Short mmCIF file of C-alpha atoms and ligand atoms in Angstrom, two decimals:
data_model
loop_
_atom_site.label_atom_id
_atom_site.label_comp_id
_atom_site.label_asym_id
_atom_site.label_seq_id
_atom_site.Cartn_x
_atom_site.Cartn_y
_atom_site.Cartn_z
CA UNK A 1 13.99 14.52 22.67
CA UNK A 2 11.69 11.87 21.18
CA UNK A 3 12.26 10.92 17.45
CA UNK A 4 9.55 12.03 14.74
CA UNK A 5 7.34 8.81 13.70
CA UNK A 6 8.49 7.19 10.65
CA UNK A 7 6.60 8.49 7.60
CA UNK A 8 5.78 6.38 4.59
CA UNK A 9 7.72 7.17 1.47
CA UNK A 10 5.83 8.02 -1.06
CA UNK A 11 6.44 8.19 -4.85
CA UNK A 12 4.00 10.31 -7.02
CA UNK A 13 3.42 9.39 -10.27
CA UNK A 14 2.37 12.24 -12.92
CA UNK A 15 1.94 12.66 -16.89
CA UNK A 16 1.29 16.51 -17.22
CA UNK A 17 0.15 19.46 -14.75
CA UNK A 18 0.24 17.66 -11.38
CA UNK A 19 -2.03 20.03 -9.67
CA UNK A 20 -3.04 17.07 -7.66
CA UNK A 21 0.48 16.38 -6.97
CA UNK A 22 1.18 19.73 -5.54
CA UNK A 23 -1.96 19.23 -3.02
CA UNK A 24 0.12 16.07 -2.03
CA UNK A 25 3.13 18.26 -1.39
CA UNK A 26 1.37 20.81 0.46
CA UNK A 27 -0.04 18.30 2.75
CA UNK A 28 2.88 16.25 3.09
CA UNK A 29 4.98 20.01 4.32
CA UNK A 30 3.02 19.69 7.60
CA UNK A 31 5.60 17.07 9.91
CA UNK A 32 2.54 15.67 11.09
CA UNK A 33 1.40 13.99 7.97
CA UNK A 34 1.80 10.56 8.12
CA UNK A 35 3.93 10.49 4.50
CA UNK A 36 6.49 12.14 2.88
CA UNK A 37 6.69 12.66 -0.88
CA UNK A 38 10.30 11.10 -1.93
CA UNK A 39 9.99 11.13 -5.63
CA UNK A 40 7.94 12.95 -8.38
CA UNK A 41 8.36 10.39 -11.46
CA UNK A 42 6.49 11.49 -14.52
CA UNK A 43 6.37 9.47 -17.93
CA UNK A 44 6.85 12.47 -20.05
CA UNK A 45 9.44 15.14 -19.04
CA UNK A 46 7.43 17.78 -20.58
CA UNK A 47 5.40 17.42 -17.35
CA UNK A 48 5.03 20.63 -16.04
CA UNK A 49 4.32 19.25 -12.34
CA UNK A 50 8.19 18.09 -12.31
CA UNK A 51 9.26 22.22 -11.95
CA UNK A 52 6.75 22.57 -9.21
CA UNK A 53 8.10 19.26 -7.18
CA UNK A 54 11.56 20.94 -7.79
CA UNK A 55 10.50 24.50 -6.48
CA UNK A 56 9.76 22.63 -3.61
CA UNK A 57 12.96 20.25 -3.66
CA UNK A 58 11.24 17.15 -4.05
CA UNK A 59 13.12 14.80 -6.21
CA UNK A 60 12.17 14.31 -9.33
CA UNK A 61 13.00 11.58 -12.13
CA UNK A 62 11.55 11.00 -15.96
CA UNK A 63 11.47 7.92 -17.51
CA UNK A 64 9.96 8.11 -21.19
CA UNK A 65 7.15 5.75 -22.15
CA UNK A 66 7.90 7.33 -25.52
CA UNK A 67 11.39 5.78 -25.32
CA UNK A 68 10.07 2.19 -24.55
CA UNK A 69 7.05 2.37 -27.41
CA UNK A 70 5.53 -1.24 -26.82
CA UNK A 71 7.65 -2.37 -24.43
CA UNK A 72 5.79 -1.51 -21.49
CA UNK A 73 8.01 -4.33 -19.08
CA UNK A 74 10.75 -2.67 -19.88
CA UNK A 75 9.17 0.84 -19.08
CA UNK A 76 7.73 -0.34 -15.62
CA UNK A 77 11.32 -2.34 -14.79
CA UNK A 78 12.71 1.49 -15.42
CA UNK A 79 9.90 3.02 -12.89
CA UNK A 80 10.46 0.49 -10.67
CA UNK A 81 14.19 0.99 -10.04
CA UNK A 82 13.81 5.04 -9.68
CA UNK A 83 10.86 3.92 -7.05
CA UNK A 84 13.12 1.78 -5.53
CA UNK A 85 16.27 4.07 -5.21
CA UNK A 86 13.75 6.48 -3.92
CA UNK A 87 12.76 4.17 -1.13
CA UNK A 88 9.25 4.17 -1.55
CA UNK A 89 6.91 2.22 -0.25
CA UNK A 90 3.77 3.56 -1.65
CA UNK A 91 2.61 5.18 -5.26
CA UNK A 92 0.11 8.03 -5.69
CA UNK A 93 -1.06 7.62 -9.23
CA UNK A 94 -1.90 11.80 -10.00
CA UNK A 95 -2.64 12.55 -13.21
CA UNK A 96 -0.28 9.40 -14.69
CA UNK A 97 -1.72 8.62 -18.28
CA UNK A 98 0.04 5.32 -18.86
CA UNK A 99 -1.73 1.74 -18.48
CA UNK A 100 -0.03 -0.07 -15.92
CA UNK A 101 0.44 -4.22 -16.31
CA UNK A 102 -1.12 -6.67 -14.05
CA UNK A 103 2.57 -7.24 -12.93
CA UNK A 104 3.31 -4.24 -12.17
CA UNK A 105 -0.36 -3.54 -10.04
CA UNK A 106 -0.14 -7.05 -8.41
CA UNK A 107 3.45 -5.98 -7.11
CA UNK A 108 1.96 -2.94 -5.67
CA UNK A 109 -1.19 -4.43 -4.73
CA UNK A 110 -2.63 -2.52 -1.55
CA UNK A 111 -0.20 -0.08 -2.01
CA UNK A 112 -1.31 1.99 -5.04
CA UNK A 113 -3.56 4.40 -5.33
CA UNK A 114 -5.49 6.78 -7.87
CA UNK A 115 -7.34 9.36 -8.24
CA UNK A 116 -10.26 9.54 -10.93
CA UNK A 117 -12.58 12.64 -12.00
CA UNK A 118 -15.96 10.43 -11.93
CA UNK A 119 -17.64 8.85 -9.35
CA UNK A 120 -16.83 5.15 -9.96
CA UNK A 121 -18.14 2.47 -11.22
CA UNK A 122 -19.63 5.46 -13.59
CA UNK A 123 -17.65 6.97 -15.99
CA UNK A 124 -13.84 4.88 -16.12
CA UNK A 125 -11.46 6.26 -18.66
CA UNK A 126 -11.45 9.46 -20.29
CA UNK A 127 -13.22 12.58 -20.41
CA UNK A 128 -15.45 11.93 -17.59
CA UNK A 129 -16.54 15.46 -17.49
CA UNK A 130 -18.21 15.24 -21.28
CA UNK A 131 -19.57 12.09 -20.89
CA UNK A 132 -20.95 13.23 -17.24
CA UNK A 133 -22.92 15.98 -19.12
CA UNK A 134 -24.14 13.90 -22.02
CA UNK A 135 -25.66 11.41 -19.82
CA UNK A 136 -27.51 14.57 -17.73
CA UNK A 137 -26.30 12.95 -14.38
CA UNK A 138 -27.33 15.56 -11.59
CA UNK A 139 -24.67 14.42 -9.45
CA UNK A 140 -20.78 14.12 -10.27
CA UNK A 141 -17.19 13.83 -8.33
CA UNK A 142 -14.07 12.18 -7.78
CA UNK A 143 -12.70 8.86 -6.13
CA UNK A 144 -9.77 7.76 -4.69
CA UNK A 145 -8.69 4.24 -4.89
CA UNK A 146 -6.58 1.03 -4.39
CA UNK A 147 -4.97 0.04 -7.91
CA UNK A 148 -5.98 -3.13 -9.33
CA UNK A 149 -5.31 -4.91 -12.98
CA UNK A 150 -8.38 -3.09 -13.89
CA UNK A 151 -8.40 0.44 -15.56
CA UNK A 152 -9.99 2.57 -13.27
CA UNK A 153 -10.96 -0.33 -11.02
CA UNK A 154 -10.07 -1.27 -7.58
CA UNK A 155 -11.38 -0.97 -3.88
CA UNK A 156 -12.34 2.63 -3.36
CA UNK A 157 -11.14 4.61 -0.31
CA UNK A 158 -13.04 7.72 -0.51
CA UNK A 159 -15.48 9.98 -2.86
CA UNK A 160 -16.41 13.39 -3.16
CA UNK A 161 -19.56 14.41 -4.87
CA UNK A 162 -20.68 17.92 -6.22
CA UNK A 163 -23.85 18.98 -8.02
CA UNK A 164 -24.03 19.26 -11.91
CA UNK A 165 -24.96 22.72 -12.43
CA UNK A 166 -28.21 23.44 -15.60
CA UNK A 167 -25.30 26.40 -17.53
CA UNK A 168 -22.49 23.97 -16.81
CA UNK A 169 -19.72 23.38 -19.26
CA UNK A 170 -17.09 20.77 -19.24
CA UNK A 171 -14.24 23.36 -17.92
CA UNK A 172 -17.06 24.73 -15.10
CA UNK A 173 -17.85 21.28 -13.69
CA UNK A 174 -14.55 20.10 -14.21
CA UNK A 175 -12.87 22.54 -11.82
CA UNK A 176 -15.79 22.23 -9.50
CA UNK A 177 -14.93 18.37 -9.59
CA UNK A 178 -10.64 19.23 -9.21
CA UNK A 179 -11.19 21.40 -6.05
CA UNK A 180 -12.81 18.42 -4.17
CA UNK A 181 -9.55 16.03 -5.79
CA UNK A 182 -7.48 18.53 -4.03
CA UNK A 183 -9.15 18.11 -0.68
CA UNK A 184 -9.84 13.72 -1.08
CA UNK A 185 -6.42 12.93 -1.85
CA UNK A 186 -3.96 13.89 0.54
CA UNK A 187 -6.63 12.58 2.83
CA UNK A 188 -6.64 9.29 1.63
CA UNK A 189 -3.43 8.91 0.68
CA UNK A 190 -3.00 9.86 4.96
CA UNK A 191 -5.06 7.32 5.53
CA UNK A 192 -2.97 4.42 3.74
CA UNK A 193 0.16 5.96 5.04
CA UNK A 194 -0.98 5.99 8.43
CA UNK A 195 -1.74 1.97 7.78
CA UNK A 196 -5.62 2.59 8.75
CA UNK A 197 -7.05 0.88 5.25
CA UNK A 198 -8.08 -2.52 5.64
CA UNK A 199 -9.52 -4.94 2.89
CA UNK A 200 -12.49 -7.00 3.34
CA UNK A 201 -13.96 -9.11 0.63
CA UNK A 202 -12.43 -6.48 -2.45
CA UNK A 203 -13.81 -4.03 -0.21
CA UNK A 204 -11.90 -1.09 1.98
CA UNK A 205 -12.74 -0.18 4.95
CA UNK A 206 -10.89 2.95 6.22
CA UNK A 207 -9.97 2.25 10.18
CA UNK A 208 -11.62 5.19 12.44
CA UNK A 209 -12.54 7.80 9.51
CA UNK A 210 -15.94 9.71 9.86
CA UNK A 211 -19.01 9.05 7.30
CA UNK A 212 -20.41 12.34 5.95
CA UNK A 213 -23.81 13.25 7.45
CA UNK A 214 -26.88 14.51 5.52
CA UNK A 215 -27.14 13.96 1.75
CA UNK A 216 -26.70 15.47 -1.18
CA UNK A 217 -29.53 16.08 -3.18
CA UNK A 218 -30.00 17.89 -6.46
CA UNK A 219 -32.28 19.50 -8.01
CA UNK A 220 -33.47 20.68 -4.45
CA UNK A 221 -37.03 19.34 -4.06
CA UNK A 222 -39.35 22.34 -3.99
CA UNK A 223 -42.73 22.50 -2.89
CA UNK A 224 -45.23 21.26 -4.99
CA UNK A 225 -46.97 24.48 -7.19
CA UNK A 226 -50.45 24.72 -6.55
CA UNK A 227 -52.19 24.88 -9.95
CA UNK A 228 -54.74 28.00 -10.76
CA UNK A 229 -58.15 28.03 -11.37
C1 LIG B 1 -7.18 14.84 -12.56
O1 LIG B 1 -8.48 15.24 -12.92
C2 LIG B 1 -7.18 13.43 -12.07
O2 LIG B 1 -8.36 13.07 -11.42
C3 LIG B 1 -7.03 12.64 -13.34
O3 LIG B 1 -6.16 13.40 -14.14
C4 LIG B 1 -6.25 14.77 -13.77
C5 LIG B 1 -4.87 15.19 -13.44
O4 LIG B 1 -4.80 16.57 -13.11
N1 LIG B 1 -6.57 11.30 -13.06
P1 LIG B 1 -3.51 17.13 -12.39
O5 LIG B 1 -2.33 16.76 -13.26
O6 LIG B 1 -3.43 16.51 -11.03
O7 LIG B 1 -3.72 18.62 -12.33
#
């Protein structure tokens, strides 16, 4: 018999629903994913991601940023050890609402990653969906990527893009947006696990992974209407 490969330990960080967490468990069920999920930490413990990741027997911790108010050392020093007894080696940031330090994202440098509703550099922070509206962009998505001291910055690993629709609201686009999370992020967080992310310059470069072909383009150019008379 020939022992499984090692899989990266992985701990996934949430703040509230953690549907993005739960496509990380799904994927990470199949032995041949290249990481396992050993911890579901989440800053609030009104999370309700933490029942799923225990349906599932994932371990799960809370430490309370409300406990630590301003004392956000002292709140990272307490994620830190439960990531630590958990033996991970990566973080999956999925859904986690909290600002992180620049200690605490240089530790993890290259090892962190996030997922975002926009397609970065456009729209960083919050409601992404709104703001994608109000500006009448045609096209919209997620991103997945490295954690720097930035919010919302950092080398990006992978986008998905998906068309703004004319009778769209914030809930239709946004769940339009969440199905294509769902899909990017166990995929990139494979690809980190699997050691095939490389940095060049502040930029990644993902080791052997396919570029999409064709484009996406909307509104569809139509034919040009010939005018009457
Ligand atoms: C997602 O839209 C994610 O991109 C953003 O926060 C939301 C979390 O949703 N960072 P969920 O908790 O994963 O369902």
């Amino acid at each position: 018999m020939t022992a499984a490969p090692r899989r990266a330990r992985v701990a996934v960080l949430i703040s509230g629903r953690g549907s993005n967490m739960a496509a990380l468990l799904a994927a990470a069920a199949d032995p041949g994913y290249p990481a396992e999920i050993a911890l579901v930490l989440s800053n609030r413990a009104d999370a309700a991601g933490l029942a799923h990741a225990a349906t599932q027997g994932v371990p799960t911790a809370v430490v309370e940023s409300r406990a630590f108010r301003s004392d956000r050392a002292g709140f990272e020093a307490a994620m830190q050890a439960e990531i630590t007894r958990a033996g991970a080696t990566i973080i999956a940031l999925a859904g986690f609402m909290r600002v992180l330090t620049e200690g605490f994202t240089a530790r993890w440098e290259g090892r962190m990653i996030n997922i975002h509703p926009s397609l970065l550099p456009a729209f960083p922070g919050l409601d992404t969906h709104a703001r994608a509206l109000a500006a009448g962009v045609r096209l919209h998505g997620c991103t997945v990527h490295l954690v720097s001291a930035g919010v919302d910055e950092g080398p990006i690993l992978a986008q998905a893009a998906v068309p703004v629709l004319p009778d769209d609201t914030e809930a239709s686009l946004a769940a339009r947006v969440l199905a294509e999370e769902h899909r990017l992020f166990p995929a990139a967080l494979a690809w980190l696990a699997a050691g095939r992310v490389a940095l060049a310059g502040g930029v990644a470069r993902v080791d052997g992974a396919e570029a999409a072909g064709g484009s996406l383009v909307n509104p569809l150019p139509s034919a040009p209407r010939l005018s009457k008379g």
